[in-house]
Amino acid sequence: MKILDKYLLKTFLITFTTVFVILFFIFILQTVWLFISELAGKDLDLILVVKFLLFSMPRIIPLVLPLSVLLASIMTFGNLAENYEFAAMKSSGISLQRAMRVLIIFIFVLSIVAFWFSNNVIPYAEYKFVNFRKNIAQAKPAMAIAEGQFNDVGFYNIKVNKKSGENGNILTGVTIHEKPSNMGENKTVIKAKNGELISSEKSSILQLVLNDGYYYQDVTPKKYEDRAKLPFVKGAFKKQIINIDLSELNKTDTENENINSTSTMLNVNELRYTLDSLNKNRDNEVVSFTENINQRVGLSKFVSVQKEKQKKKSLPNNLLSVYDNKQKKAILDMASSNLTSTIYSIESTQKELKDKQRDINKHLTALYEKFVIAFACFLMFFIGAPLGAIIRKGGLGLPIVFAVLIFITFHFINTFGKRLSQEGGMTPFMGAWMSSFILSPLAILLTYRATNDNGLINFDIIITPIQQTFQKISERFFPAQKQQ
């Protein structure tokens, strides 16, 4: 490796590392702010907070890495151009492409690492992150209940006015809303002066002992006219024990977690396998519904009925004329009921199929995103490097402005494309790659203009037609000036 390549690589690596660490720290603070409600006021120790942040860090990489490459490229090549180092290289016969060669190799390696990271580390970290948020209540149940607000614990919403005791397991002013088994309002409300949380790390049962309290339970009368009275049952107790089963909600053993997979928790092979299953499931449901609806409306028997009609005596044009008014009404009511039922079945199935297609689109978008992050590193480098050479400004001033504007544009288009593709507005492939397709011409244009020593914008192309237009107007309305 030549001295110039070592110099350029060293300069870029120092800038890239510094920018990456700063941006990573900023995004970590944003993550803490987003999940502050899960961390604040629950007496979490330092180890749990560190684990929470470690599991949330990998999801930040797809945002931080392209932005770091873009900003580091602009700053590096902007400093070289500002200090006339590029002029010295060009006078020695070294072109911009030759100067970028070693960095292109580095970006290529970085793209491979980014793809591996998004395919292996991010799904695993996402899996751990989701489970760890649920593990908090099992590892230390008192932490799952914050003072002065309702907390979702198992099948109950629990609110306490004050926590005390060594582990915060002594509760004062307890209000509990029991979740109903079906849709509707809370049916049971329990209030107690004080209580105690008893748990064991070896058991998935959280025991809540309540003292000196009472409960209200709504009663639903069988007669509809009595429901407006809103009857309820009230009872009092000296001591009551509520057992909350957290086995399905939380898992103590982090190595044997059981949670439904999502698209962000799967690698490429798992996504392809899941997509194959989802597509087959949707196609089977379409075929099953088609056969079912044909049987309900009688389309499958239409051909056989037509053949039988040819053998039998022809029926009158108005079939209802052979029935009396009472029978006509019954037939029309039955037809109307069947039509309403069929329309409802079609609409409900259509909604279910849309949900299945939305799930498929999410998995396809997650699959394409693993390749997009690798290409984004290349794209941001070929935008940032020539842009820095053109603007000839380094440091933290103008480069940050350009980098933020370009990255916000990239991120906005990327988010818009993903949301639109998930709702079926475009294909998942176009939704995931739309930002790259839109910004790729910019990268090509900047590289071309930087290679040919042109500015960022050729103002002569804009100004010259305007000057010629004003000159023609002046010659037409002021011919005397032309003669002079």
XYZ file of C-alpha atoms in Angstrom, residues 1-460:
460
model
C 0.000 0.000 0.000
C 1.385 3.366 -1.039
C 1.929 6.272 1.301
C -1.001 8.216 -0.212
C -3.384 5.294 0.308
C -2.276 4.923 3.917
C -2.719 8.644 4.508
C -6.217 8.750 2.992
C -7.320 5.591 4.800
C -5.985 6.803 8.141
C -7.640 10.218 7.753
C -10.970 8.674 6.784
C -10.901 6.069 9.564
C -10.186 8.661 12.259
C -13.004 10.890 11.021
C -15.399 7.974 10.529
C -14.748 6.547 14.007
C -15.196 9.931 15.688
C -18.431 10.685 13.826
C -19.783 7.178 14.407
C -19.205 7.339 18.176
C -20.808 10.787 18.482
C -23.872 9.856 16.403
C -24.204 6.512 18.165
C -24.240 8.247 21.539
C -26.898 10.707 20.320
C -29.156 7.908 19.065
C -28.669 5.974 22.301
C -29.935 9.000 24.203
C -32.933 9.057 21.878
C -33.594 5.377 22.675
C -33.426 6.097 26.397
C -35.902 8.933 25.918
C -38.314 6.698 23.983
C -38.267 4.025 26.677
C -37.923 6.329 29.675
C -41.311 5.174 30.989
C -39.975 1.614 31.271
C -36.775 2.670 33.045
C -37.721 5.547 35.315
C -39.288 5.038 38.715
C -38.860 1.266 38.844
C -35.656 0.986 40.888
C -33.687 -0.695 38.125
C -30.139 -1.529 39.041
C -27.184 -0.609 36.816
C -26.787 -4.103 35.346
C -30.369 -4.203 34.073
C -30.069 -0.723 32.555
C -26.823 -1.682 30.792
C -28.400 -4.868 29.422
C -31.392 -2.864 28.238
C -29.128 -0.470 26.341
C -26.930 -3.258 24.943
C -29.916 -5.070 23.459
C -31.250 -1.833 21.963
C -27.947 -0.695 20.435
C -27.846 -2.926 17.307
C -31.157 -1.583 16.003
C -29.512 1.862 15.789
C -26.767 0.733 13.389
C -28.886 0.971 10.171
C -29.418 4.658 10.959
C -25.978 5.567 12.280
C -23.779 3.711 9.763
C -24.914 5.371 6.486
C -24.987 8.804 8.130
C -21.478 8.275 9.521
C -20.164 7.245 6.098
C -21.791 10.288 4.487
C -20.523 12.811 7.032
C -17.032 11.280 7.249
C -16.725 11.328 3.435
C -17.750 14.977 3.174
C -15.447 16.045 6.008
C -12.450 14.026 4.793
C -12.551 15.090 1.160
C -13.651 18.605 2.118
C -10.555 19.010 4.302
C -8.312 17.668 1.535
C -9.782 20.112 -0.980
C -9.768 23.034 1.465
C -6.079 22.506 2.276
C -5.209 22.224 -1.452
C -4.059 18.649 -0.995
C -6.258 17.590 -3.902
C -4.660 20.258 -6.070
C -1.252 18.844 -5.199
C -2.406 15.302 -6.005
C -3.913 16.361 -9.349
C -0.738 18.253 -10.280
C 1.104 14.976 -9.664
C -1.246 13.148 -12.036
C -3.423 11.505 -9.352
C -7.132 11.663 -10.216
C -10.084 11.647 -7.834
C -10.897 8.031 -8.769
C -7.344 7.003 -7.891
C -7.573 8.795 -4.544
C -10.896 7.105 -3.778
C -9.704 3.598 -4.700
C -8.496 2.492 -1.273
C -11.580 3.966 0.391
C -13.854 2.178 -2.083
C -12.249 -1.105 -1.016
C -12.821 -0.174 2.630
C -16.482 0.736 1.974
C -16.934 -2.569 0.143
C -15.650 -4.467 3.186
C -17.793 -2.266 5.442
C -20.882 -3.096 3.342
C -20.248 -6.830 3.723
C -19.873 -6.391 7.481
C -23.061 -4.284 7.558
C -25.000 -7.006 5.743
C -23.680 -9.681 8.093
C -24.540 -7.494 11.069
C -28.100 -6.843 9.869
C -28.605 -10.516 9.021
C -27.274 -12.035 12.237
C -26.690 -9.575 15.068
C -29.727 -7.303 14.700
C -32.333 -10.148 14.620
C -30.737 -11.770 17.673
C -30.537 -8.454 19.537
C -34.127 -7.614 18.616
C -35.240 -11.006 19.924
C -33.370 -10.425 23.179
C -34.571 -6.835 23.472
C -38.258 -7.729 23.223
C -37.857 -10.569 25.699
C -35.767 -8.550 28.127
C -38.488 -5.914 28.386
C -40.820 -8.709 29.458
C -38.235 -10.308 31.724
C -38.044 -7.239 33.960
C -41.270 -8.088 35.773
C -40.187 -11.700 36.364
C -36.640 -10.923 37.489
C -37.872 -8.375 40.020
C -41.684 -8.171 40.071
C -41.820 -5.020 42.219
C -40.138 -3.160 39.361
C -43.130 -3.872 37.132
C -45.279 -1.615 39.324
C -44.557 2.096 39.358
C -46.129 4.445 41.893
C -49.086 6.622 40.954
C -49.990 4.972 37.652
C -51.707 1.872 36.341
C -49.324 -0.970 35.467
C -50.146 -3.851 33.155
C -49.238 -7.038 35.059
C -50.614 -10.293 33.719
C -54.403 -10.138 33.557
C -54.594 -7.133 35.909
C -54.027 -3.384 35.811
C -52.527 -2.448 39.177
C -52.062 0.991 40.693
C -50.399 1.748 44.032
C -50.032 5.059 45.822
C -46.757 4.186 47.529
C -44.159 1.399 47.620
C -41.940 0.663 50.578
C -39.836 -2.133 52.003
C -36.345 -3.294 51.097
C -37.375 -4.534 47.642
C -40.378 -2.257 47.177
C -42.764 -5.151 47.772
C -44.897 -3.417 50.438
C -47.762 -1.603 48.724
C -50.060 1.105 50.094
C -53.322 2.230 48.471
C -53.858 -0.589 45.993
C -56.378 -0.355 43.126
C -56.778 -3.312 40.766
C -58.796 -3.557 37.561
C -59.264 -7.107 36.376
C -59.210 -7.463 32.608
C -62.389 -9.008 31.175
C -62.132 -12.242 29.243
C -64.177 -10.737 26.399
C -64.265 -7.292 24.845
C -65.807 -4.590 27.024
C -65.228 -2.506 30.127
C -63.588 -3.717 33.319
C -65.984 -5.963 35.213
C -64.165 -6.217 38.556
C -62.481 -3.480 40.607
C -60.578 -4.306 43.812
C -59.384 -1.755 46.378
C -57.225 -2.419 49.419
C -55.505 -0.276 52.055
C -52.237 -2.137 51.728
C -50.697 -5.261 50.256
C -47.530 -7.232 49.708
C -45.867 -8.784 46.676
C -44.447 -12.265 47.237
C -42.483 -13.939 44.462
C -39.752 -16.434 43.817
C -37.261 -16.523 40.963
C -37.895 -20.275 40.671
C -41.643 -19.820 40.295
C -43.664 -18.074 37.597
C -46.445 -17.220 40.080
C -46.543 -13.670 41.447
C -48.539 -13.652 44.688
C -50.287 -10.429 45.702
C -51.583 -10.424 49.298
C -54.205 -7.698 49.952
C -55.396 -6.520 53.370
C -58.507 -4.584 54.487
C -60.245 -4.034 51.199
C -63.394 -4.472 49.175
C -64.337 -5.194 45.589
C -66.987 -4.222 43.055
C -68.148 -6.652 40.395
C -70.534 -5.727 37.591
C -73.450 -8.045 36.943
C -74.979 -8.422 33.490
C -78.742 -9.188 33.781
C -80.324 -11.668 31.429
C -83.120 -9.236 30.608
C -81.997 -6.449 28.328
C -84.234 -3.789 29.927
C -82.552 -4.408 33.319
C -79.069 -3.669 31.993
C -79.663 0.096 32.080
C -79.768 -0.130 35.892
C -76.088 -1.235 35.939
C -76.339 -3.675 38.858
C -73.196 -4.762 40.701
C -72.044 -6.843 43.654
C -69.988 -5.369 46.490
C -67.976 -7.397 48.978
C -65.418 -6.753 51.706
C -62.446 -8.791 52.867
C -59.785 -8.745 55.588
C -57.261 -10.656 53.529
C -57.255 -11.789 49.926
C -54.573 -13.503 47.867
C -54.342 -13.021 44.103
C -52.077 -15.338 42.136
C -50.798 -13.834 38.884
C -49.417 -16.338 36.392
C -46.524 -14.766 34.509
C -45.367 -17.921 32.745
C -46.780 -16.859 29.403
C -45.909 -13.202 29.791
C -42.327 -13.474 31.046
C -39.564 -16.027 30.956
C -36.873 -16.227 33.610
C -34.511 -18.334 31.522
C -33.256 -16.086 28.762
C -31.921 -19.068 26.883
C -35.317 -20.728 26.612
C -37.469 -17.783 25.677
C -40.758 -18.396 23.932
C -42.156 -15.530 21.920
C -43.806 -15.233 18.556
C -41.305 -14.332 15.873
C -41.575 -11.040 14.036
C -39.996 -9.893 10.809
C -37.238 -7.979 12.622
C -36.136 -11.116 14.505
C -35.439 -13.259 11.429
C -32.427 -13.604 9.161
C -32.571 -14.039 5.377
C -33.083 -17.813 5.398
C -35.754 -17.624 8.099
C -37.523 -14.806 6.268
C -37.630 -16.811 3.041
C -38.987 -19.850 4.856
C -41.597 -17.719 6.659
C -42.612 -15.979 3.430
C -43.118 -19.329 1.717
C -45.396 -20.454 4.556
C -47.320 -17.161 4.596
C -47.895 -17.213 0.846
C -49.096 -20.816 0.926
C -51.415 -20.046 3.829
C -52.918 -17.068 1.992
C -53.352 -19.011 -1.267
C -55.017 -21.922 0.539
C -57.416 -19.549 2.248
C -58.313 -17.925 -1.091
C -59.042 -21.328 -2.642
C -61.031 -22.475 0.392
C -63.113 -19.292 0.505
C -63.759 -19.460 -3.245
C -65.081 -23.014 -3.002
C -67.160 -22.150 0.055
C -68.745 -19.056 -1.483
C -69.521 -20.933 -4.701
C -71.372 -23.579 -2.739
C -73.295 -20.949 -0.762
C -74.541 -19.053 -3.832
C -75.064 -22.236 -5.873
C -72.700 -21.474 -8.746
C -71.258 -24.993 -8.675
C -74.706 -26.423 -9.423
C -75.571 -23.924 -12.143
C -74.422 -26.111 -15.031
C -76.238 -29.212 -13.767
C -79.407 -27.196 -13.183
C -79.279 -25.860 -16.725
C -79.069 -29.404 -18.104
C -82.026 -30.545 -15.999
C -84.079 -27.564 -17.140
C -83.586 -28.588 -20.743
C -85.050 -32.046 -20.002
C -87.981 -30.746 -17.987
C -90.791 -28.422 -18.898
C -89.658 -24.815 -19.224
C -90.349 -22.632 -16.174
C -92.209 -19.300 -16.349
C -90.204 -16.075 -16.726
C -91.426 -14.774 -13.361
C -90.811 -17.609 -10.907
C -92.475 -15.701 -8.045
C -95.790 -15.742 -9.892
C -96.349 -19.388 -8.933
C -96.347 -18.477 -5.200
C -98.772 -16.512 -3.099
C -97.878 -13.254 -1.333
C -96.907 -14.905 1.956
C -94.565 -17.321 0.213
C -93.124 -14.496 -1.914
C -92.312 -12.516 1.229
C -90.617 -15.530 2.832
C -88.568 -16.194 -0.307
C -87.492 -12.557 -0.641
C -86.588 -12.328 3.065
C -84.491 -15.466 2.765
C -82.762 -14.134 -0.363
C -82.064 -10.806 1.360
C -80.665 -12.583 4.425
C -78.433 -14.796 2.280
C -77.217 -11.781 0.332
C -76.370 -9.844 3.523
C -74.595 -12.865 4.980
C -72.619 -13.401 1.781
C -71.568 -9.747 1.571
C -70.471 -9.780 5.224
C -68.501 -12.979 4.648
C -66.793 -11.476 1.590
C -65.915 -8.250 3.412
C -64.569 -10.030 6.493
C -62.503 -12.410 4.363
C -61.239 -9.507 2.290
C -60.089 -7.717 5.450
C -58.399 -10.881 6.707
C -56.619 -11.363 3.380
C -55.449 -7.732 3.484
C -53.978 -8.329 6.954
C -52.202 -11.430 5.683
C -50.858 -9.518 2.688
C -49.710 -6.711 4.995
C -47.827 -9.278 7.083
C -46.232 -10.685 3.924
C -45.233 -7.176 2.827
C -43.617 -6.529 6.216
C -41.518 -9.679 5.912
C -40.533 -8.817 2.333
C -39.537 -5.311 3.385
C -37.441 -6.721 6.248
C -35.742 -9.053 3.733
C -34.863 -6.246 1.310
C -33.713 -3.923 4.107
C -30.816 -6.260 4.895
C -29.440 -5.578 1.414
C -30.397 -1.900 1.415
C -28.142 -1.110 4.372
C -25.148 -2.576 2.519
C -25.914 -0.552 -0.618
C -26.590 2.574 1.461
C -22.967 2.613 2.615
C -21.795 2.694 -1.024
C -24.425 5.283 -1.942
C -23.559 7.657 0.902
C -19.849 7.382 0.141
C -20.300 8.254 -3.546
C -22.465 11.204 -2.520
C -20.253 12.441 0.312
C -16.773 12.043 -1.237
C -17.392 14.063 -4.445
C -19.582 16.546 -2.560
C -16.714 17.249 -0.133
C -14.310 17.710 -3.046
C -16.735 20.159 -4.695
C -17.685 22.349 -1.720
C -14.070 22.363 -0.456
C -15.114 22.763 3.150
C -14.142 20.514 6.043
C -14.797 20.654 9.752
C -18.211 20.622 11.395
C -19.922 23.523 9.637
C -21.161 23.215 6.063
C -20.508 19.425 5.832
C -22.970 18.756 8.675
C -25.635 20.857 6.931
C -25.272 18.928 3.666
C -25.052 15.567 5.447
C -28.154 16.174 7.539
C -30.193 17.385 4.546
C -29.197 14.414 2.396
C -29.707 11.866 5.160
C -33.090 13.294 6.180
C -34.158 13.040 2.540
C -32.900 9.453 2.357
C -34.538 8.462 5.642
C -37.846 10.178 4.834
C -38.114 8.509 1.417
C -37.113 5.171 2.940
C -39.741 5.416 5.701
C -42.408 6.627 3.276
C -41.644 3.775 0.868
C -41.794 1.126 3.580
C -45.094 2.381 4.979
C -46.604 2.641 1.504
C -45.457 -0.852 0.505
C -46.792 -2.404 3.710
C -50.232 -0.969 2.942
C -50.097 -2.268 -0.637
C -49.493 1.116 -2.312
C -46.437 -0.285 -4.104
C -44.413 -3.463 -4.183
C -42.184 -4.137 -1.140
C -39.148 -4.180 -3.435
C -39.827 -0.645 -4.667
C -40.710 0.537 -1.172
C -37.432 -0.705 0.299
C -35.230 0.449 -2.600
C -37.037 3.690 -3.522
C -34.678 5.942 -1.543
C -31.634 4.284 -3.140
C -33.098 4.583 -6.642
C -33.904 8.265 -6.144
C -30.504 9.268 -4.697
C -28.363 7.133 -7.028
C -28.556 9.708 -9.882
C -27.344 12.342 -7.410
C -24.319 10.195 -6.559
C -23.549 9.695 -10.254
C -23.932 13.416 -10.995
C -21.718 14.511 -8.094
C -19.029 11.979 -8.975
C -19.063 13.121 -12.607
C -18.838 16.813 -11.735
C -16.110 16.279 -9.126
C -14.076 14.213 -11.599
C -14.280 16.966 -14.232
C -13.527 19.767 -11.718
C -16.966 21.328 -12.115
C -18.851 23.084 -9.368
C -21.840 21.832 -7.517
C -24.208 23.590 -9.918
C -23.329 25.044 -13.308
C -24.888 28.466 -12.915
C -24.051 29.414 -16.505
